[in-house]
């Protein structure tokens, strides 16, 4: 099958932004619970198309069908979450030190939210942003990845129909298709009140500088170099499937993919043997086949990146336990790969390669391995496997993981929408989806109301 998508020019993006801004002025006056009702309908519309959209995700991105459907389910779930949130957003009433005064926080829509998403989650990441942005009263302008434009068009048409059925213009959630020049135009445009960018750290740094130069607001979800740490007391019945899912799922093309596996020296050989056996049983094939667990990489460039990383790992002292080669079949298929024997600070270990390569590293002490987890520039997701209660709370505390996602006895990937998603350091510091992430999509005003007949000053100052 084949589809054609027309890419936007800078002139078209300016017109799109003008349309979105025009419609936003009316939308921000709609009460939040009414906005929530519209988002609820969007969730229902996505539910009705979930298998079709999941299939389209598999076609364009290459992830297996069940993961494609699961990604659309994330958008549905965050719509449900946003509906409840639409009746809960608000600021506190604070105690004023002055008699006859009220001190409150008022939250208002930030305005126009630009959303730039990556190829690996062409539906879910836009869902995290748009559902929350909409109940906060904002309008959205979305630029999906150029290689998943059909998915972007399909999702936008579903949303537009719901908006139009509610006597609202579909342009409230507009779409532009294009490359880096369109992203640059969005980042530099002062009318873009918030720009949410998901992608590489290298590009994210450029986006952040462009947005900051105009004193705009950015939300960055960038790279991850995530680690699983397995201690000697770990339940290996949990470790093996967790490491497999985290490293092989989506063919290693998640930002939360496990790329480093630290094993205590006492269990290293046993876990490597069991994991290699599990890797050998991974069913590789057509993403649309219900029996397939592992599909192709997204592009031919990704295959080259995989091969280069494997070669670098060998040159730096690593041993390929399994995988390491291109699979001889049509498509961008490579073998899921395990590499052992590298030091924790090898250059390739500190490089995020968006491919199914797992570096297995040996450690002795808790303190050293916690430091090794934190020594990479990225700070997205992390996980330990242990039964030691003291160790668990040290891991969660100030001397533990420095990541935005800190797990215990579960893998690095598979985050729930109820929690804030994002990371520290070169991951960008942004947070999306649950918890109080909604605050990024609104502006806060601290309001003081004098309902007395006097005019006392704060801090007891007398000015007479």
PDB file of N, CA and C in Angstrom, residues 354-429:
ATOM      1  N   UNK A 354      19.801   4.076  19.103  1.00  0.00           N
ATOM      2  CA  UNK A 354      18.377   3.716  19.029  1.00  0.00           C
ATOM      3  C   UNK A 354      18.215   2.389  18.298  1.00  0.00           C
ATOM      4  N   UNK A 355      18.666   1.328  18.941  1.00  0.00           N
ATOM      5  CA  UNK A 355      18.663  -0.005  18.330  1.00  0.00           C
ATOM      6  C   UNK A 355      18.690  -1.048  19.449  1.00  0.00           C
ATOM      7  N   UNK A 356      18.362  -2.308  19.142  1.00  0.00           N
ATOM      8  CA  UNK A 356      18.256  -3.347  20.172  1.00  0.00           C
ATOM      9  C   UNK A 356      19.609  -3.930  20.580  1.00  0.00           C
ATOM     10  N   UNK A 357      20.445  -3.090  21.225  1.00  0.00           N
ATOM     11  CA  UNK A 357      21.748  -3.533  21.722  1.00  0.00           C
ATOM     12  C   UNK A 357      21.760  -3.343  23.234  1.00  0.00           C
ATOM     13  N   UNK A 358      22.028  -4.424  23.956  1.00  0.00           N
ATOM     14  CA  UNK A 358      22.077  -4.376  25.414  1.00  0.00           C
ATOM     15  C   UNK A 358      23.503  -4.636  25.875  1.00  0.00           C
ATOM     16  N   UNK A 359      24.062  -3.693  26.631  1.00  0.00           N
ATOM     17  CA  UNK A 359      25.399  -3.853  27.177  1.00  0.00           C
ATOM     18  C   UNK A 359      25.280  -4.406  28.594  1.00  0.00           C
ATOM     19  N   UNK A 360      25.811  -5.612  28.814  1.00  0.00           N
ATOM     20  CA  UNK A 360      25.749  -6.268  30.124  1.00  0.00           C
ATOM     21  C   UNK A 360      27.066  -6.012  30.853  1.00  0.00           C
ATOM     22  N   UNK A 361      26.976  -5.412  32.041  1.00  0.00           N
ATOM     23  CA  UNK A 361      28.147  -4.949  32.783  1.00  0.00           C
ATOM     24  C   UNK A 361      28.157  -5.563  34.183  1.00  0.00           C
ATOM     25  N   UNK A 362      29.329  -5.804  34.702  1.00  0.00           N
ATOM     26  CA  UNK A 362      29.486  -6.494  35.986  1.00  0.00           C
ATOM     27  C   UNK A 362      29.833  -5.489  37.089  1.00  0.00           C
ATOM     28  N   UNK A 363      29.231  -5.669  38.288  1.00  0.00           N
ATOM     29  CA  UNK A 363      29.554  -4.789  39.416  1.00  0.00           C
ATOM     30  C   UNK A 363      29.713  -5.597  40.701  1.00  0.00           C
ATOM     31  N   UNK A 364      30.299  -4.928  41.730  1.00  0.00           N
ATOM     32  CA  UNK A 364      30.511  -5.583  43.022  1.00  0.00           C
ATOM     33  C   UNK A 364      29.682  -4.954  44.139  1.00  0.00           C
ATOM     34  N   UNK A 365      29.688  -3.617  44.220  1.00  0.00           N
ATOM     35  CA  UNK A 365      29.099  -2.919  45.365  1.00  0.00           C
ATOM     36  C   UNK A 365      27.960  -1.990  44.944  1.00  0.00           C
ATOM     37  N   UNK A 366      27.036  -1.790  45.872  1.00  0.00           N
ATOM     38  CA  UNK A 366      25.883  -0.920  45.623  1.00  0.00           C
ATOM     39  C   UNK A 366      26.309   0.504  45.291  1.00  0.00           C
ATOM     40  N   UNK A 367      27.203   1.046  46.072  1.00  0.00           N
ATOM     41  CA  UNK A 367      27.586   2.446  45.896  1.00  0.00           C
ATOM     42  C   UNK A 367      28.165   2.702  44.511  1.00  0.00           C
ATOM     43  N   UNK A 368      29.019   1.793  44.036  1.00  0.00           N
ATOM     44  CA  UNK A 368      29.642   1.991  42.731  1.00  0.00           C
ATOM     45  C   UNK A 368      28.616   1.893  41.609  1.00  0.00           C
ATOM     46  N   UNK A 369      27.685   0.951  41.711  1.00  0.00           N
ATOM     47  CA  UNK A 369      26.742   0.768  40.610  1.00  0.00           C
ATOM     48  C   UNK A 369      25.706   1.883  40.572  1.00  0.00           C
ATOM     49  N   UNK A 370      25.352   2.444  41.741  1.00  0.00           N
ATOM     50  CA  UNK A 370      24.470   3.616  41.736  1.00  0.00           C
ATOM     51  C   UNK A 370      25.171   4.778  41.031  1.00  0.00           C
ATOM     52  N   UNK A 371      26.463   4.928  41.289  1.00  0.00           N
ATOM     53  CA  UNK A 371      27.229   5.989  40.630  1.00  0.00           C
ATOM     54  C   UNK A 371      27.319   5.745  39.123  1.00  0.00           C
ATOM     55  N   UNK A 372      27.491   4.482  38.725  1.00  0.00           N
ATOM     56  CA  UNK A 372      27.560   4.160  37.301  1.00  0.00           C
ATOM     57  C   UNK A 372      26.230   4.435  36.604  1.00  0.00           C
ATOM     58  N   UNK A 373      25.124   4.159  37.291  1.00  0.00           N
ATOM     59  CA  UNK A 373      23.807   4.488  36.726  1.00  0.00           C
ATOM     60  C   UNK A 373      23.730   5.976  36.401  1.00  0.00           C
ATOM     61  N   UNK A 374      24.284   6.805  37.295  1.00  0.00           N
ATOM     62  CA  UNK A 374      24.134   8.252  37.184  1.00  0.00           C
ATOM     63  C   UNK A 374      25.200   8.935  36.335  1.00  0.00           C
ATOM     64  N   UNK A 375      26.234   8.220  35.922  1.00  0.00           N
ATOM     65  CA  UNK A 375      27.365   8.881  35.275  1.00  0.00           C
ATOM     66  C   UNK A 375      27.110   9.252  33.811  1.00  0.00           C
ATOM     67  N   UNK A 376      26.070   8.703  33.200  1.00  0.00           N
ATOM     68  CA  UNK A 376      25.765   9.083  31.811  1.00  0.00           C
ATOM     69  C   UNK A 376      25.076  10.448  31.796  1.00  0.00           C
ATOM     70  N   UNK A 377      25.096  11.095  30.645  1.00  0.00           N
ATOM     71  CA  UNK A 377      24.534  12.442  30.554  1.00  0.00           C
ATOM     72  C   UNK A 377      23.010  12.457  30.615  1.00  0.00           C
ATOM     73  N   UNK A 378      22.381  11.364  30.152  1.00  0.00           N
ATOM     74  CA  UNK A 378      20.924  11.316  30.152  1.00  0.00           C
ATOM     75  C   UNK A 378      20.400  10.897  31.534  1.00  0.00           C
ATOM     76  N   UNK A 379      19.154  11.223  31.804  1.00  0.00           N
ATOM     77  CA  UNK A 379      18.574  10.863  33.100  1.00  0.00           C
ATOM     78  C   UNK A 379      17.091  10.567  32.990  1.00  0.00           C
ATOM     79  N   UNK A 380      16.729   9.624  32.116  1.00  0.00           N
ATOM     80  CA  UNK A 380      15.312   9.344  31.913  1.00  0.00           C
ATOM     81  C   UNK A 380      14.794   8.254  32.853  1.00  0.00           C
ATOM     82  N   UNK A 381      15.154   6.988  32.603  1.00  0.00           N
ATOM     83  CA  UNK A 381      14.556   5.887  33.358  1.00  0.00           C
ATOM     84  C   UNK A 381      15.631   4.989  33.955  1.00  0.00           C
ATOM     85  N   UNK A 382      15.270   4.305  35.040  1.00  0.00           N
ATOM     86  CA  UNK A 382      16.222   3.459  35.753  1.00  0.00           C
ATOM     87  C   UNK A 382      15.457   2.449  36.576  1.00  0.00           C
ATOM     88  N   UNK A 383      16.114   1.319  36.883  1.00  0.00           N
ATOM     89  CA  UNK A 383      15.409   0.259  37.604  1.00  0.00           C
ATOM     90  C   UNK A 383      16.393  -0.609  38.373  1.00  0.00           C
ATOM     91  N   UNK A 384      15.988  -1.053  39.576  1.00  0.00           N
ATOM     92  CA  UNK A 384      16.771  -2.058  40.292  1.00  0.00           C
ATOM     93  C   UNK A 384      15.880  -3.251  40.616  1.00  0.00           C
ATOM     94  N   UNK A 385      16.532  -4.407  40.747  1.00  0.00           N
ATOM     95  CA  UNK A 385      15.855  -5.622  41.180  1.00  0.00           C
ATOM     96  C   UNK A 385      16.535  -6.093  42.464  1.00  0.00           C
ATOM     97  N   UNK A 386      15.779  -6.076  43.553  1.00  0.00           N
ATOM     98  CA  UNK A 386      16.298  -6.450  44.861  1.00  0.00           C
ATOM     99  C   UNK A 386      15.129  -6.690  45.811  1.00  0.00           C
ATOM    100  N   UNK A 387      15.413  -7.403  46.913  1.00  0.00           N
ATOM    101  CA  UNK A 387      14.412  -7.573  47.972  1.00  0.00           C
ATOM    102  C   UNK A 387      14.802  -6.806  49.230  1.00  0.00           C
ATOM    103  N   UNK A 388      15.940  -6.122  49.183  1.00  0.00           N
ATOM    104  CA  UNK A 388      16.473  -5.399  50.344  1.00  0.00           C
ATOM    105  C   UNK A 388      15.738  -4.067  50.505  1.00  0.00           C
ATOM    106  N   UNK A 389      14.949  -3.937  51.572  1.00  0.00           N
ATOM    107  CA  UNK A 389      14.121  -2.745  51.766  1.00  0.00           C
ATOM    108  C   UNK A 389      14.965  -1.489  51.946  1.00  0.00           C
ATOM    109  N   UNK A 390      16.071  -1.603  52.690  1.00  0.00           N
ATOM    110  CA  UNK A 390      16.947  -0.445  52.865  1.00  0.00           C
ATOM    111  C   UNK A 390      17.525   0.015  51.554  1.00  0.00           C
ATOM    112  N   UNK A 391      17.954  -0.935  50.719  1.00  0.00           N
ATOM    113  CA  UNK A 391      18.524  -0.603  49.408  1.00  0.00           C
ATOM    114  C   UNK A 391      17.485   0.076  48.521  1.00  0.00           C
ATOM    115  N   UNK A 392      16.257  -0.386  48.590  1.00  0.00           N
ATOM    116  CA  UNK A 392      15.192   0.218  47.774  1.00  0.00           C
ATOM    117  C   UNK A 392      15.055   1.703  48.099  1.00  0.00           C
ATOM    118  N   UNK A 393      15.023   2.026  49.391  1.00  0.00           N
ATOM    119  CA  UNK A 393      14.823   3.435  49.746  1.00  0.00           C
ATOM    120  C   UNK A 393      16.084   4.268  49.544  1.00  0.00           C
ATOM    121  N   UNK A 394      17.258   3.651  49.606  1.00  0.00           N
ATOM    122  CA  UNK A 394      18.482   4.381  49.223  1.00  0.00           C
ATOM    123  C   UNK A 394      18.449   4.695  47.729  1.00  0.00           C
ATOM    124  N   UNK A 395      17.932   3.755  46.935  1.00  0.00           N
ATOM    125  CA  UNK A 395      17.789   3.937  45.478  1.00  0.00           C
ATOM    126  C   UNK A 395      16.837   5.073  45.144  1.00  0.00           C
ATOM    127  N   UNK A 396      15.767   5.193  45.906  1.00  0.00           N
ATOM    128  CA  UNK A 396      14.772   6.236  45.665  1.00  0.00           C
ATOM    129  C   UNK A 396      15.197   7.589  46.226  1.00  0.00           C
ATOM    130  N   UNK A 397      16.186   7.597  47.116  1.00  0.00           N
ATOM    131  CA  UNK A 397      16.579   8.802  47.823  1.00  0.00           C
ATOM    132  C   UNK A 397      17.636   9.635  47.122  1.00  0.00           C
ATOM    133  N   UNK A 398      18.182  10.642  47.832  1.00  0.00           N
ATOM    134  CA  UNK A 398      19.113  11.606  47.217  1.00  0.00           C
ATOM    135  C   UNK A 398      20.435  11.002  46.756  1.00  0.00           C
ATOM    136  N   UNK A 399      20.822   9.850  47.296  1.00  0.00           N
ATOM    137  CA  UNK A 399      22.056   9.198  46.861  1.00  0.00           C
ATOM    138  C   UNK A 399      21.792   8.067  45.871  1.00  0.00           C
ATOM    139  N   UNK A 400      20.544   7.925  45.448  1.00  0.00           N
ATOM    140  CA  UNK A 400      20.180   6.880  44.502  1.00  0.00           C
ATOM    141  C   UNK A 400      20.141   7.377  43.080  1.00  0.00           C
ATOM    142  N   UNK A 401      19.159   6.907  42.317  1.00  0.00           N
ATOM    143  CA  UNK A 401      19.050   7.262  40.904  1.00  0.00           C
ATOM    144  C   UNK A 401      18.745   8.743  40.726  1.00  0.00           C
ATOM    145  N   UNK A 402      19.388   9.348  39.716  1.00  0.00           N
ATOM    146  CA  UNK A 402      19.127  10.756  39.406  1.00  0.00           C
ATOM    147  C   UNK A 402      18.182  10.912  38.218  1.00  0.00           C
ATOM    148  N   UNK A 403      17.440   9.853  37.913  1.00  0.00           N
ATOM    149  CA  UNK A 403      16.537   9.873  36.752  1.00  0.00           C
ATOM    150  C   UNK A 403      15.143  10.375  37.122  1.00  0.00           C
ATOM    151  N   UNK A 404      14.376  10.724  36.103  1.00  0.00           N
ATOM    152  CA  UNK A 404      12.990  11.132  36.317  1.00  0.00           C
ATOM    153  C   UNK A 404      12.080   9.960  36.595  1.00  0.00           C
ATOM    154  N   UNK A 405      12.449   8.769  36.132  1.00  0.00           N
ATOM    155  CA  UNK A 405      11.685   7.545  36.380  1.00  0.00           C
ATOM    156  C   UNK A 405      12.596   6.583  37.134  1.00  0.00           C
ATOM    157  N   UNK A 406      12.186   6.203  38.339  1.00  0.00           N
ATOM    158  CA  UNK A 406      13.015   5.377  39.220  1.00  0.00           C
ATOM    159  C   UNK A 406      12.178   4.187  39.666  1.00  0.00           C
ATOM    160  N   UNK A 407      12.491   2.997  39.140  1.00  0.00           N
ATOM    161  CA  UNK A 407      11.655   1.813  39.343  1.00  0.00           C
ATOM    162  C   UNK A 407      12.323   0.779  40.242  1.00  0.00           C
ATOM    163  N   UNK A 408      11.492  -0.096  40.798  1.00  0.00           N
ATOM    164  CA  UNK A 408      11.964  -1.202  41.633  1.00  0.00           C
ATOM    165  C   UNK A 408      11.219  -2.463  41.208  1.00  0.00           C
ATOM    166  N   UNK A 409      11.972  -3.479  40.814  1.00  0.00           N
ATOM    167  CA  UNK A 409      11.436  -4.789  40.434  1.00  0.00           C
ATOM    168  C   UNK A 409      10.464  -4.741  39.249  1.00  0.00           C
ATOM    169  N   UNK A 410      10.622  -3.730  38.416  1.00  0.00           N
ATOM    170  CA  UNK A 410       9.950  -3.664  37.109  1.00  0.00           C
ATOM    171  C   UNK A 410      10.948  -3.066  36.127  1.00  0.00           C
ATOM    172  N   UNK A 411      10.750  -3.233  34.819  1.00  0.00           N
ATOM    173  CA  UNK A 411      11.732  -2.720  33.849  1.00  0.00           C
ATOM    174  C   UNK A 411      11.711  -1.203  33.718  1.00  0.00           C
ATOM    175  N   UNK A 412      12.555  -0.699  32.836  1.00  0.00           N
ATOM    176  CA  UNK A 412      12.667   0.751  32.633  1.00  0.00           C
ATOM    177  C   UNK A 412      11.551   1.312  31.766  1.00  0.00           C
ATOM    178  N   UNK A 413      10.907   0.468  30.978  1.00  0.00           N
ATOM    179  CA  UNK A 413       9.867   0.942  30.060  1.00  0.00           C
ATOM    180  C   UNK A 413       8.491   0.511  30.554  1.00  0.00           C
ATOM    181  N   UNK A 414       7.461   1.057  29.917  1.00  0.00           N
ATOM    182  CA  UNK A 414       6.093   0.706  30.299  1.00  0.00           C
ATOM    183  C   UNK A 414       5.502   1.631  31.332  1.00  0.00           C
ATOM    184  N   UNK A 415       5.788   2.939  31.224  1.00  0.00           N
ATOM    185  CA  UNK A 415       5.290   3.915  32.196  1.00  0.00           C
ATOM    186  C   UNK A 415       3.772   4.075  32.090  1.00  0.00           C
ATOM    187  N   UNK A 416       3.116   4.277  33.241  1.00  0.00           N
ATOM    188  CA  UNK A 416       1.666   4.516  33.258  1.00  0.00           C
ATOM    189  C   UNK A 416       1.371   5.995  33.050  1.00  0.00           C
ATOM    190  N   UNK A 417       0.206   6.289  32.502  1.00  0.00           N
ATOM    191  CA  UNK A 417      -0.108   7.685  32.172  1.00  0.00           C
ATOM    192  C   UNK A 417      -0.428   8.518  33.425  1.00  0.00           C
ATOM    193  N   UNK A 418      -0.730   7.878  34.555  1.00  0.00           N
ATOM    194  CA  UNK A 418      -1.065   8.632  35.766  1.00  0.00           C
ATOM    195  C   UNK A 418       0.105   9.340  36.390  1.00  0.00           C
ATOM    196  N   UNK A 419       1.324   8.881  36.102  1.00  0.00           N
ATOM    197  CA  UNK A 419       2.515   9.529  36.639  1.00  0.00           C
ATOM    198  C   UNK A 419       3.102  10.494  35.635  1.00  0.00           C
ATOM    199  N   UNK A 420       3.841  11.474  36.150  1.00  0.00           N
ATOM    200  CA  UNK A 420       4.519  12.420  35.248  1.00  0.00           C
ATOM    201  C   UNK A 420       5.643  11.696  34.522  1.00  0.00           C
ATOM    202  N   UNK A 421       5.701  11.852  33.207  1.00  0.00           N
ATOM    203  CA  UNK A 421       6.719  11.182  32.397  1.00  0.00           C
ATOM    204  C   UNK A 421       7.770  12.188  31.958  1.00  0.00           C
ATOM    205  N   UNK A 422       9.047  11.856  32.203  1.00  0.00           N
ATOM    206  CA  UNK A 422      10.126  12.720  31.743  1.00  0.00           C
ATOM    207  C   UNK A 422      11.385  12.466  32.528  1.00  0.00           C
ATOM    208  N   UNK A 423      12.453  13.198  32.208  1.00  0.00           N
ATOM    209  CA  UNK A 423      13.732  12.937  32.836  1.00  0.00           C
ATOM    210  C   UNK A 423      14.562  14.176  33.061  1.00  0.00           C
ATOM    211  N   UNK A 424      15.728  13.950  33.679  1.00  0.00           N
ATOM    212  CA  UNK A 424      16.611  15.033  34.078  1.00  0.00           C
ATOM    213  C   UNK A 424      17.814  15.134  33.137  1.00  0.00           C
ATOM    214  N   UNK A 425      18.690  16.087  33.433  1.00  0.00           N
ATOM    215  CA  UNK A 425      19.948  16.299  32.715  1.00  0.00           C
ATOM    216  C   UNK A 425      19.701  16.441  31.209  1.00  0.00           C
ATOM    217  N   UNK A 426      20.422  15.667  30.388  1.00  0.00           N
ATOM    218  CA  UNK A 426      20.293  15.825  28.936  1.00  0.00           C
ATOM    219  C   UNK A 426      19.005  15.220  28.385  1.00  0.00           C
ATOM    220  N   UNK A 427      18.173  14.657  29.248  1.00  0.00           N
ATOM    221  CA  UNK A 427      16.836  14.234  28.817  1.00  0.00           C
ATOM    222  C   UNK A 427      15.913  15.434  28.714  1.00  0.00           C
ATOM    223  N   UNK A 428      16.297  16.561  29.290  1.00  0.00           N
ATOM    224  CA  UNK A 428      15.576  17.804  29.041  1.00  0.00           C
ATOM    225  C   UNK A 428      14.834  18.400  30.215  1.00  0.00           C
ATOM    226  N   UNK A 429      14.432  17.571  31.179  1.00  0.00           N
ATOM    227  CA  UNK A 429      13.745  18.099  32.350  1.00  0.00           C
ATOM    228  C   UNK A 429      12.250  18.274  32.198  1.00  0.00           C
TER     229      UNK A 429
END
